[in-house]
Coordinates of C-alpha atoms and ligand atoms in Angstrom, one line a residue:
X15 CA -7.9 -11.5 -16.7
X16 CA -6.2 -14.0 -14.0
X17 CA -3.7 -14.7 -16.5
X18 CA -2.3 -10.9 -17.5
X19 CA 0.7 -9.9 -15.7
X20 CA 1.4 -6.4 -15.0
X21 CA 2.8 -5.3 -18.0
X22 CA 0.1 -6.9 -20.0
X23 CA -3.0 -5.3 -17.9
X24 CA -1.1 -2.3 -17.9
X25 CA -1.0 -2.0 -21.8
X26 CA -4.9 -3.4 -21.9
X27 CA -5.7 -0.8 -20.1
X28 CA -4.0 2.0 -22.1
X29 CA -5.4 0.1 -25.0
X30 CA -8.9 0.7 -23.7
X31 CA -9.4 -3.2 -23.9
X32 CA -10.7 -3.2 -20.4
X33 CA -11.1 -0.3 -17.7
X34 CA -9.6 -0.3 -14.4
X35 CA -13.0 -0.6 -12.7
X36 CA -13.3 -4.1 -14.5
X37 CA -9.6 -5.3 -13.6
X38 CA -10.4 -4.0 -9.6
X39 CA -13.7 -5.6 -9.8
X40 CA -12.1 -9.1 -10.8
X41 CA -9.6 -8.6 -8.1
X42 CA -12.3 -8.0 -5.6
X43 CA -13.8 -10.7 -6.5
X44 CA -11.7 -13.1 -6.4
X45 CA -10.6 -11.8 -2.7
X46 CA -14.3 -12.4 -2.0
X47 CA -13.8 -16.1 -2.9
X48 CA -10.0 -16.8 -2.1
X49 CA -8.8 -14.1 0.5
X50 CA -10.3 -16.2 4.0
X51 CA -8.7 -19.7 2.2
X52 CA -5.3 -17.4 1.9
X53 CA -5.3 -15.1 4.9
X54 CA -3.2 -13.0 2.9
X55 CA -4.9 -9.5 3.6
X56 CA -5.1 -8.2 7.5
X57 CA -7.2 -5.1 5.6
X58 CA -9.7 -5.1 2.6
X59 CA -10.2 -1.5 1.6
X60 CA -13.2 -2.1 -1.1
X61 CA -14.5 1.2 -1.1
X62 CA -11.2 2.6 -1.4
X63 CA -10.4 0.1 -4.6
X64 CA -13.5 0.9 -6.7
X65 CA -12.8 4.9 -6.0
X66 CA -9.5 4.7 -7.2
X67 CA -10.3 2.9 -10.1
X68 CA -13.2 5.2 -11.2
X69 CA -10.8 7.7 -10.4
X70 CA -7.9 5.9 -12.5
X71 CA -10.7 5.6 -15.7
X72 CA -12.1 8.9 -15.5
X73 CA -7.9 10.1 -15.8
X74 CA -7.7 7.8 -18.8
X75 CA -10.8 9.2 -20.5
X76 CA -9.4 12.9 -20.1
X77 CA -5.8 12.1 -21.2
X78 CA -3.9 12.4 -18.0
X79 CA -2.6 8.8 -17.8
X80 CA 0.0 8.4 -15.2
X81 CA 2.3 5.9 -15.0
X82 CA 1.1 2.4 -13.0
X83 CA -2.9 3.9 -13.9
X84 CA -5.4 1.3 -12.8
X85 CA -2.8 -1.1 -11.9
X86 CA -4.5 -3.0 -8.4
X87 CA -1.9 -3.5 -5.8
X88 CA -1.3 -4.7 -2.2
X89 CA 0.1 -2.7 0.5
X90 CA 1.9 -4.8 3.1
X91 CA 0.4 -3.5 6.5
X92 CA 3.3 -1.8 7.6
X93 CA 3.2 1.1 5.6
X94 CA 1.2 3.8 7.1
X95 CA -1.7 4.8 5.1
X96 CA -3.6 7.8 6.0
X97 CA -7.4 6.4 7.4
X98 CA -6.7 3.0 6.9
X99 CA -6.3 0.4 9.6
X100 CA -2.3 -0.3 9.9
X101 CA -1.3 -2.9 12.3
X102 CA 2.0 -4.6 11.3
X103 CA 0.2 -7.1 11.9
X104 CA 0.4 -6.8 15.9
X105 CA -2.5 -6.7 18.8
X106 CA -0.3 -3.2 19.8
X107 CA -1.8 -1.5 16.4
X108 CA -4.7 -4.0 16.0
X109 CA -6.5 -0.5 15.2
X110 CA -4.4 2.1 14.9
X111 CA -5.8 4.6 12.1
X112 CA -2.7 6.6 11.0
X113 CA -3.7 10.8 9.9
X114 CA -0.4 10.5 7.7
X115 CA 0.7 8.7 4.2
X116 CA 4.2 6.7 4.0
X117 CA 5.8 8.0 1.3
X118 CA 5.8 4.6 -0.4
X119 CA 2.1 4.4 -0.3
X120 CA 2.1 7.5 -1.5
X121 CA 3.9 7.5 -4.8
X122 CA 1.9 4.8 -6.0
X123 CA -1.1 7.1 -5.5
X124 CA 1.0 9.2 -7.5
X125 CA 1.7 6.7 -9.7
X126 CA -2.5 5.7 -10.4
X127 CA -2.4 2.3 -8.7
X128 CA -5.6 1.1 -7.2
X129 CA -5.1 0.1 -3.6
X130 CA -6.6 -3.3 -2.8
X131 CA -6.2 -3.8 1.3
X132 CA -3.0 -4.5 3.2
X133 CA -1.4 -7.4 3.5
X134 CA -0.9 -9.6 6.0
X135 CA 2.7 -10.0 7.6
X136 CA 4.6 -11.3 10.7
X137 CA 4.6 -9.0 13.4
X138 CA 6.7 -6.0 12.8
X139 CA 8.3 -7.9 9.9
X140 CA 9.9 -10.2 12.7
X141 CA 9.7 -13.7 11.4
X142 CA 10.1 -16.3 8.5
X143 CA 6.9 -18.0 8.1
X144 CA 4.3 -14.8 8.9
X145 CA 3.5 -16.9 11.4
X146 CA 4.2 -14.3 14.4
X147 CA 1.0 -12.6 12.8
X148 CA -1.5 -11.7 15.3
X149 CA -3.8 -12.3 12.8
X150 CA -2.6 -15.7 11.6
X151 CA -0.3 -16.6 8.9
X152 CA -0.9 -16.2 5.6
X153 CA -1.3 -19.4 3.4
X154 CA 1.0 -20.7 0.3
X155 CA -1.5 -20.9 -3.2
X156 CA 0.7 -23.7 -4.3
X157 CA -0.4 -26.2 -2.8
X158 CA -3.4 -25.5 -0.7
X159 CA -4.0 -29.0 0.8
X160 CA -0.6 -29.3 2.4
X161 CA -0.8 -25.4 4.0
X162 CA 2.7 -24.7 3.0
X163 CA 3.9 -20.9 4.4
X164 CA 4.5 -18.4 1.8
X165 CA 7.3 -17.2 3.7
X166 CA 7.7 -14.2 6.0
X167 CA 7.8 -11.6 6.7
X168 CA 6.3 -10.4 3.5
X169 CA 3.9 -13.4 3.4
X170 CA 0.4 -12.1 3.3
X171 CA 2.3 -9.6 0.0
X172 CA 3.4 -13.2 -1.8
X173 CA 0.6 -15.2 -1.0
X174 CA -1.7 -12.8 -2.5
X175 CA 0.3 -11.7 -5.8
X176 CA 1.2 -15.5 -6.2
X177 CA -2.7 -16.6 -5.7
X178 CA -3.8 -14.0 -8.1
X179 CA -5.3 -11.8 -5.7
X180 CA -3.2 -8.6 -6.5
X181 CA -1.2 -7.7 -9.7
X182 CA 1.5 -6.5 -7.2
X183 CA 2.7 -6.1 -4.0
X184 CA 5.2 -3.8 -1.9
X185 CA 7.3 -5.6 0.9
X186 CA 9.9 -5.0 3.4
X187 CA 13.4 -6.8 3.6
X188 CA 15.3 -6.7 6.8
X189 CA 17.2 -9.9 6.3
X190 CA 15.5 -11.5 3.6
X191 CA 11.3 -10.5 3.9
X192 CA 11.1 -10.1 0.4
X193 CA 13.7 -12.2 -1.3
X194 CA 13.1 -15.5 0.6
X195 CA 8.9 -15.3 0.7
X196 CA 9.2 -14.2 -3.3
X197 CA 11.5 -17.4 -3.8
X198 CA 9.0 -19.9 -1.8
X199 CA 5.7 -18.6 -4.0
X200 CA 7.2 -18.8 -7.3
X201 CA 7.5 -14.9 -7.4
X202 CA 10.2 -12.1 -7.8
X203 CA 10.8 -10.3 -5.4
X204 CA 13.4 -7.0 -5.3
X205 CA 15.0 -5.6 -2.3
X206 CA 16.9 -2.8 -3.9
X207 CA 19.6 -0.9 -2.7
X208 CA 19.6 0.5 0.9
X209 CA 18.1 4.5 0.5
X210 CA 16.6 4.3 -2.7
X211 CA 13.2 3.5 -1.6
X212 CA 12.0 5.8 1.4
X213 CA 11.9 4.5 4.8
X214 CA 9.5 7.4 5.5
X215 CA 6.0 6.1 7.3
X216 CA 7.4 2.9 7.2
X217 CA 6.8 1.3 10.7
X218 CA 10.6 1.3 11.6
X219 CA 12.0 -2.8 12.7
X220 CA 16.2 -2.2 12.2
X221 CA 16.2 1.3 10.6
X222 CA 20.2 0.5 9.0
X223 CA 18.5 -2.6 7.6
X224 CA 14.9 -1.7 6.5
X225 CA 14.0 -1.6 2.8
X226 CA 10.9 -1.0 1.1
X227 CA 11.0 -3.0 -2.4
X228 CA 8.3 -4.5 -5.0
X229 CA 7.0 -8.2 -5.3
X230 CA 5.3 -9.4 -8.5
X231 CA 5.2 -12.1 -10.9
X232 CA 7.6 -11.1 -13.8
X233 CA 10.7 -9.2 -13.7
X234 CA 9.9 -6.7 -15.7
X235 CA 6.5 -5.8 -13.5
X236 CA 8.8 -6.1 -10.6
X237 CA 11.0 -3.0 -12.3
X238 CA 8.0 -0.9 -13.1
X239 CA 6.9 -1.2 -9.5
X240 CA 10.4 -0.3 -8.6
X241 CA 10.1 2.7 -10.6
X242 CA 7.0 4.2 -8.7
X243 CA 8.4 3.3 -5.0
X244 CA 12.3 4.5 -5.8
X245 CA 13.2 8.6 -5.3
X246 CA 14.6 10.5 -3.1
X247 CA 12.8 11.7 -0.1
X248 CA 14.0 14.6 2.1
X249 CA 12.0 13.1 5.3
X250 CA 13.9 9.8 5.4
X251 CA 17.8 11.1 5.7
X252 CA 19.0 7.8 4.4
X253 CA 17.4 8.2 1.3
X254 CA 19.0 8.1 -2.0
X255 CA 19.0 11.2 -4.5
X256 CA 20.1 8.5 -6.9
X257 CA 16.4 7.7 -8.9
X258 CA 15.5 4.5 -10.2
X259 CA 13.2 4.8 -13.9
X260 CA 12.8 1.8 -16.0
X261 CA 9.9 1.7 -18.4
X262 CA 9.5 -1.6 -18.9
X263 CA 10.6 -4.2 -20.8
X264 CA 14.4 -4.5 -19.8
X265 CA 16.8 -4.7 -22.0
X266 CA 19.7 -7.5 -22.2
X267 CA 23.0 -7.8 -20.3
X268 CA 23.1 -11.2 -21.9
X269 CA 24.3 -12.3 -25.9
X270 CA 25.1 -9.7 -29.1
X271 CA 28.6 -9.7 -27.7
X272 CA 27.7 -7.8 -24.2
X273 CA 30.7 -9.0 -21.5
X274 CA 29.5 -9.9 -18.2
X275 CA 31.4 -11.5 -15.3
X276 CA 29.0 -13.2 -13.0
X277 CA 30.5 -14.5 -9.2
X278 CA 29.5 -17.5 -7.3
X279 CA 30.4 -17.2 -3.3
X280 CA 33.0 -19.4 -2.6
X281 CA 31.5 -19.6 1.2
X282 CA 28.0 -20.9 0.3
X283 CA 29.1 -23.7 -1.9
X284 CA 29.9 -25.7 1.5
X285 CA 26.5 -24.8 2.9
X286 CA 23.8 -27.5 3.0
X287 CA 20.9 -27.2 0.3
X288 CA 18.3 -29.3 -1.0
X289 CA 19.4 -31.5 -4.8
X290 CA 16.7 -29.7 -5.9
X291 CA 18.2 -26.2 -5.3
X292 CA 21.7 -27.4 -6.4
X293 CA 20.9 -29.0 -9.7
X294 CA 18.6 -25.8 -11.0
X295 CA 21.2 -23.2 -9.7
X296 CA 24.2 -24.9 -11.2
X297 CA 21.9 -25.4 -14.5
X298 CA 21.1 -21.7 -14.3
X299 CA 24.5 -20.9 -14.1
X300 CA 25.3 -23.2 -17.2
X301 CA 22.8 -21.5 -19.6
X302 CA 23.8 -17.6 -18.3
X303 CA 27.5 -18.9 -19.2
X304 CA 26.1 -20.4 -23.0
X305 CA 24.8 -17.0 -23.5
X306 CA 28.3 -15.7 -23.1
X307 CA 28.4 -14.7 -19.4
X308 CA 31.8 -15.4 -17.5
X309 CA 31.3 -17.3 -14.4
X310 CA 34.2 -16.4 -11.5
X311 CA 34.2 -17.4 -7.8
X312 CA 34.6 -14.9 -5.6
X313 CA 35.3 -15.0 -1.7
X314 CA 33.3 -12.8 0.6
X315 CA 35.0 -14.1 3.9
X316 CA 32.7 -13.6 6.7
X317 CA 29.6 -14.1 4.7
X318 CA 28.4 -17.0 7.2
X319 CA 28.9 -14.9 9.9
X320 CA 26.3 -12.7 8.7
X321 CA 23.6 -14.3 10.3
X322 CA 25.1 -14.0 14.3
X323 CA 26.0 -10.0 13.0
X324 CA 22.2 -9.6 11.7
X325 CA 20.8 -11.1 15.0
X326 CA 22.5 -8.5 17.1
X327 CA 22.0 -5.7 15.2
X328 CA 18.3 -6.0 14.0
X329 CA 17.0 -6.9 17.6
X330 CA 19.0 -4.0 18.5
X331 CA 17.8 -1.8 16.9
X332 CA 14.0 -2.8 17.4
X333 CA 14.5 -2.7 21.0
X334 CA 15.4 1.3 20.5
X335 CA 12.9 1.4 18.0
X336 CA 9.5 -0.1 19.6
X337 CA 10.3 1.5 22.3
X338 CA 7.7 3.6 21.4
X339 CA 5.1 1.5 22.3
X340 CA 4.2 2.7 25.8
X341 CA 0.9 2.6 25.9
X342 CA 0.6 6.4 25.8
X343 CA 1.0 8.0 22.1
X344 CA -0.1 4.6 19.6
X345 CA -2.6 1.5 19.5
X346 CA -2.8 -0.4 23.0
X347 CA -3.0 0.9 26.6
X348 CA -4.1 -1.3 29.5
X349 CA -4.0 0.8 32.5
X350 CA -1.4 -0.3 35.6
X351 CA -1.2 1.4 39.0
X352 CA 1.4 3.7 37.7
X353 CA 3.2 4.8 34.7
X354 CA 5.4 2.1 34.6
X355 CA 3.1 -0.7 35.4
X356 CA 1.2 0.6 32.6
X357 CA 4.1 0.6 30.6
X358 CA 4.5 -3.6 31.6
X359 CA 0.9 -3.8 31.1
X360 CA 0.3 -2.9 27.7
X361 CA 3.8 -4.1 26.5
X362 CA 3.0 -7.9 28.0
X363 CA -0.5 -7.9 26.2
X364 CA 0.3 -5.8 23.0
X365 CA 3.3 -8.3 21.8
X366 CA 3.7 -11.7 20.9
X367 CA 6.3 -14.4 21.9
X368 CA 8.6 -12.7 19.4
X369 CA 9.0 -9.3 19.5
X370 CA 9.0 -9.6 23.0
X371 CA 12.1 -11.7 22.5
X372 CA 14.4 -9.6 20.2
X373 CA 13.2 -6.3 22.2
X374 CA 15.3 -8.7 25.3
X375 CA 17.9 -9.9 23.1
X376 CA 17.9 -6.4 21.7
X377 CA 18.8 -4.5 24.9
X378 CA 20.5 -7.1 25.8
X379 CA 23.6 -6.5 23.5
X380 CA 23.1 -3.1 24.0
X381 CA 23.9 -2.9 27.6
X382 CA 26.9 -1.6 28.8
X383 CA 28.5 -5.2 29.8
X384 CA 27.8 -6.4 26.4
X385 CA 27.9 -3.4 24.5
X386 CA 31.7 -4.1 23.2
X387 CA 31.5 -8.3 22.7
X388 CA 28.3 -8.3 21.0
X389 CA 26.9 -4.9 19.4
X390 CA 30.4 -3.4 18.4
X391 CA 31.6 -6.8 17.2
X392 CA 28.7 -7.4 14.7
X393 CA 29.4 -4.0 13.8
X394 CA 32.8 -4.8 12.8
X395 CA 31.5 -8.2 10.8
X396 CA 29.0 -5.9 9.4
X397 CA 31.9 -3.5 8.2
X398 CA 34.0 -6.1 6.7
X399 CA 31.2 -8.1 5.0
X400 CA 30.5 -4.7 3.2
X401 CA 34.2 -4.7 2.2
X402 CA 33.8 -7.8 0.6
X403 CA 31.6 -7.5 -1.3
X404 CA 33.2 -4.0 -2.4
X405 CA 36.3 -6.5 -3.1
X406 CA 34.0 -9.3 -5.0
X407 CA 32.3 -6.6 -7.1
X408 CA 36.0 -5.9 -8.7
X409 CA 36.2 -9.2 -9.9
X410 CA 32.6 -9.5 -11.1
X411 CA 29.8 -7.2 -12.3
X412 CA 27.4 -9.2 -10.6
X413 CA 26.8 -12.2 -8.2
X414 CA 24.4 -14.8 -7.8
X415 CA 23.3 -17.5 -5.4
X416 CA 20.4 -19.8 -3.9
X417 CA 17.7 -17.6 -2.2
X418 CA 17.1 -20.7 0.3
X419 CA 17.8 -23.8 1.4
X420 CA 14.7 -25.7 0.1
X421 CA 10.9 -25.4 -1.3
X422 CA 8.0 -23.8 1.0
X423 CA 8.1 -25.8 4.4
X424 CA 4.5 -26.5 5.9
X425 CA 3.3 -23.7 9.1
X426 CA 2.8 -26.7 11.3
X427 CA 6.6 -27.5 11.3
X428 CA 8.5 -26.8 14.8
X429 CA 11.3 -25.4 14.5
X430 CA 13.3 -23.8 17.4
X431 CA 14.2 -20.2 17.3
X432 CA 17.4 -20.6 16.2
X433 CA 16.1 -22.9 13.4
X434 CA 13.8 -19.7 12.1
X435 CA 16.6 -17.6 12.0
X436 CA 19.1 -20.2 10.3
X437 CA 17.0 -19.7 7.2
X438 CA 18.0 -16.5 6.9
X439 CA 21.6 -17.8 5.3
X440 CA 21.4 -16.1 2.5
X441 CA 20.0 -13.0 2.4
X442 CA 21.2 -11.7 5.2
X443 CA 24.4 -10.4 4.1
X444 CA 23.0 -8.0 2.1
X445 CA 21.2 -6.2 4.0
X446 CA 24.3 -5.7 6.5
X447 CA 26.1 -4.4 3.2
X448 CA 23.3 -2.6 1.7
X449 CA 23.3 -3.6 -1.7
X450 CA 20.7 -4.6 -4.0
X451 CA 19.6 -8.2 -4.2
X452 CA 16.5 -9.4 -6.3
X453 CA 15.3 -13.0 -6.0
X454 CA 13.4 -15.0 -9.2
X455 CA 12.4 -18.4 -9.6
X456 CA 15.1 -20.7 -10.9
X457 CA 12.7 -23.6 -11.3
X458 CA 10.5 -26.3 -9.9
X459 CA 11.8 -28.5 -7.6
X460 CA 11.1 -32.4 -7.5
X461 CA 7.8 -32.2 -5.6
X462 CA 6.2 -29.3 -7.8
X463 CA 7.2 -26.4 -5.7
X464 CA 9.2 -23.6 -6.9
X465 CA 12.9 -22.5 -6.0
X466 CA 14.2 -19.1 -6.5
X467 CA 18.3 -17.8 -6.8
X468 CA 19.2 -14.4 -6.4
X469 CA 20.8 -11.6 -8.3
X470 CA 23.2 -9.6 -6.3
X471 CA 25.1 -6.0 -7.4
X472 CA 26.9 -3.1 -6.4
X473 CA 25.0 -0.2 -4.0
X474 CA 22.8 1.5 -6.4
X475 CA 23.0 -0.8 -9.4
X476 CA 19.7 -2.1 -9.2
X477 CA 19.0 -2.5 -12.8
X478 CA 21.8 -4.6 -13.7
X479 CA 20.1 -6.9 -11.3
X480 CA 16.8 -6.8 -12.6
X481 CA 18.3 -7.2 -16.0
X482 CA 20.4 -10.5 -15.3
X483 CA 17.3 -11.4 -13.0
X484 CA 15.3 -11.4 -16.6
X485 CA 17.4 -13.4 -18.3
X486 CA 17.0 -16.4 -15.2
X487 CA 13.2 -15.7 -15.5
X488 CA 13.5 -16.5 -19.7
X489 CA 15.5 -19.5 -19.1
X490 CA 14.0 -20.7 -16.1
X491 CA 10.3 -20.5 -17.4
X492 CA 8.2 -21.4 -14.7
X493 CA 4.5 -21.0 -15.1
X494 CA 3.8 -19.5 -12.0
X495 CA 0.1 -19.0 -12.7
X496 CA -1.8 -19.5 -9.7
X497 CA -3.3 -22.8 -11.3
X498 CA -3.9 -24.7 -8.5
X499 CA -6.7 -21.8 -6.8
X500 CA -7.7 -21.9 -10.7
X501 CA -8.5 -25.5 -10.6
X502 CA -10.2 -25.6 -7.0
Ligands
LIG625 N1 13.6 -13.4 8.9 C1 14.3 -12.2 9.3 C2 13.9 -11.8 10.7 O1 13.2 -12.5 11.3 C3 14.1 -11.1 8.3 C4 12.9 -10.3 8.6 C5 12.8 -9.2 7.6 O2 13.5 -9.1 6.6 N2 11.9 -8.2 8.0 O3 14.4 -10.9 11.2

């Protein structure tokens, strides 16, 4: 069972080959075995799982198959699910039970998925490596000896999809949570277009940033988890009425005379990547233009000043956003003197190092001396970036580019600050213009780990990306079976 992908269980299942209580079981089990080595999950839900599935069977048996039925997944832990533990990873909901159901976890009820536990993440999605976690970071399957990060903030959500302890996985992607962990763990990994899936129950980081998107291990499971999360949704007012329905497998953009004009970013070919990352993108790009693609290079101008515009505006908006945290309506209180000291109180116990620095960076820019030089100024890179790529996409239908520097580093590595946040190069632009982006392994670098390149398209486009995102998967071929737990 370890080796079926989505799609495959999926059509086992219909096919009555096994039931969805055997697939949960096997997943159960081998969190049992693998799930302390991995750290991936904050929250097993057991119980939960095996209902679900006898639920998903006894829907089989009577003809009422929905779509994803059976399927087990992981929910990263900041999506609210109604009487399960929710923490976003942080001692401030270290046991907050919410009494309401984010939308997202909610259409995969509706969709028949089987609900494993949550995952683990860094706290509030803010971080590279999950290692912000109050509950520790999540571990890399790759290569279990070295203890190798499996990237951040969606961390816990790769590790356990790319260690075979889920089928699937939903993530978040600020400035990169989903693409850049995806890319480090040999999975794909789809933040799709701003507003299509809802923010709703979703605890909130940078709201005009924040989107809900699927991790899995094949492009085409990564579209039919797209499919369940994606709809409009009248409680979050960003959201999309513009639907997103695949049923798997994709079809080509690629070959039997189909015309396609793919962009490289003139910008990031000065930026400093590994040999490894350089020879398998430029061979990727070779084989997409053998099979007929044109390759153009396009200019989007400001694109390395995304990364200063990001880290105003998402620390901005999480200062205005966690707010909330008082000590008086969720998780944590520890009781001051007064209001206020028991405002301090809780705030200085309930967050780490972290949070507790964008929420000062965050006001910060906000106040009224730096309001102009530093909000309204990334606002105005944010605005122009969003131009460009409006520009680029007139001279090509889609983009692509690395999803990072370099393989999975290991958790021990010290890095300053500013050296987290560096690694956020290239996926942050996207997220200031909103569009979709989908990372997928490009191949295996010189020291066994995997690398991954992302697709890029206009707003609302998503399956054009997942498309040209298939054809990288086909050519790329990496076995991204999780051998090495297989072999331990
Ligand atoms: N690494 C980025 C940050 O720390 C992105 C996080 C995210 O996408 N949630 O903010």
């Amino acid at each position: 069972m370890i080796d079926l992908t989505l799609t495959q269980a999926l059509e086992k299942l219909n096919n009555r080959e096994i039931s969805a209580v055997e697939l949960t079981q096997h997943y159960l089990n081998r969190i049992e075995k693998y799930g302390a080595d991995l750290n991936c999950y904050i929250t097993v839900t057991p119980e939960r799982a095996l209902a679900d599935a006898a639920a998903s069977d006894a829907r089989r048996s009577a003809g009422n198959t929905l779509p994803l039925d059976g399927i087990p997944i992981a929910m990263k832990d900041l999506f609210a699910t109604c009487s399960i533990r929710t923490t976003a990873a942080s001692r401030m909901l270290e046991n907050f039970i919410p009494e309401y159901e984010s939308t997202v976890s909610q259409k995969f009820i509706d969709a028949g998925t089987v609900l494993l536990g949550k995952a683990n993440l860094d706290e509030f999605a803010m971080g590279t490596f999950s290692k912000t976690s109050f509950f520790g970071a999540p571990i890399n399957p790759w290569q279990l000896d070295k203890q190798l990060t499996a990237g951040g903030s969606s961390g816990g959500s790769t590790s356990a999809v790319a260690g075979g302890l889920a089928l699937g996985a939903t993530g978040t992607d600020t400035g990169g949570s989903i693409r850049f962990p995806a890319a480090i763990t040999g999975l794909v990994g789809m933040k799709p277009t701003y507003g299509l899936c809802s923010r709703w129950g979703c605890i909130a980081f940078a709201s005009s940033l924040d989107t809900p998107g699927p991790i899995a291990r094949t492009v085409d499971d990564t579209a039919l988890l797209l499919s369940a999360m994606a709809g409009h949704d009248p409680k979050d007012s960003t959201s999309s009425t513009n639907g997103f329905t695949c049923n798997a497998p994709l079809t080509p953009v690629l070959g039997d005379g189909h015309k396609l004009r793919i962009g490289v970013i003139r910008e990031f070919s000065n930026v400093a990547i590994s040999d490894d990352m350089r020879t398998l993108f430029e061979k990727r790009i070779a084989d997409l233009k053998s099979m007929g693609a044109e390759i153009v290079e396009v200019s989007i101008p400001n694109i390395l000043d995304a990364l200063a515009a990001y880290y105003i505006i998402a620390p901005a908006e999480a200062s205005s956003n966690l707010a909330r945290y008082d000590g008086m309506r969720y998780g944590l209180r520890v009781e001051g003197k007064d209001i206020y000291d028991t405002f301090k109180k809780t705030r200085a116990a309930g967050f780490g190092d972290e949070v507790k620095r964008r929420m000062i960076i965050g006001t910060a820019v906000l106040s009224s001396e730096s309001y102009d030089v530093y909000f309204m100024q990334a606002a105005r890179v944010r605005r122009m970036i969003a131009d460009s790529f409006n520009t680029a996409f007139e001279q090509c239908d889609l983009i692509v580019c690395p999803a990072s520097a370099g393989t999975a580093m290991p958790l021990n590595s010290d890095l300053t600050p500013l050296e987290y946040y560096a690694l956020d190069l290239f996926t942050v632009a996207m997220n200031l213009a909103g569009v979709p982006a989908c990372s997928v392994p490009c191949g295996l670098a010189t020291n066994g780990l995997p690398l991954g390149m992302q697709v890029v398209g206009r707003r609302f486009d998503d399956m054009r990306v997942l498309q040209l995102a298939k054809h990288i998967e086909t050519v790329a071929a990496v076995d991204n079976r999780p051998t090495v737990i297989m072999g331990k």
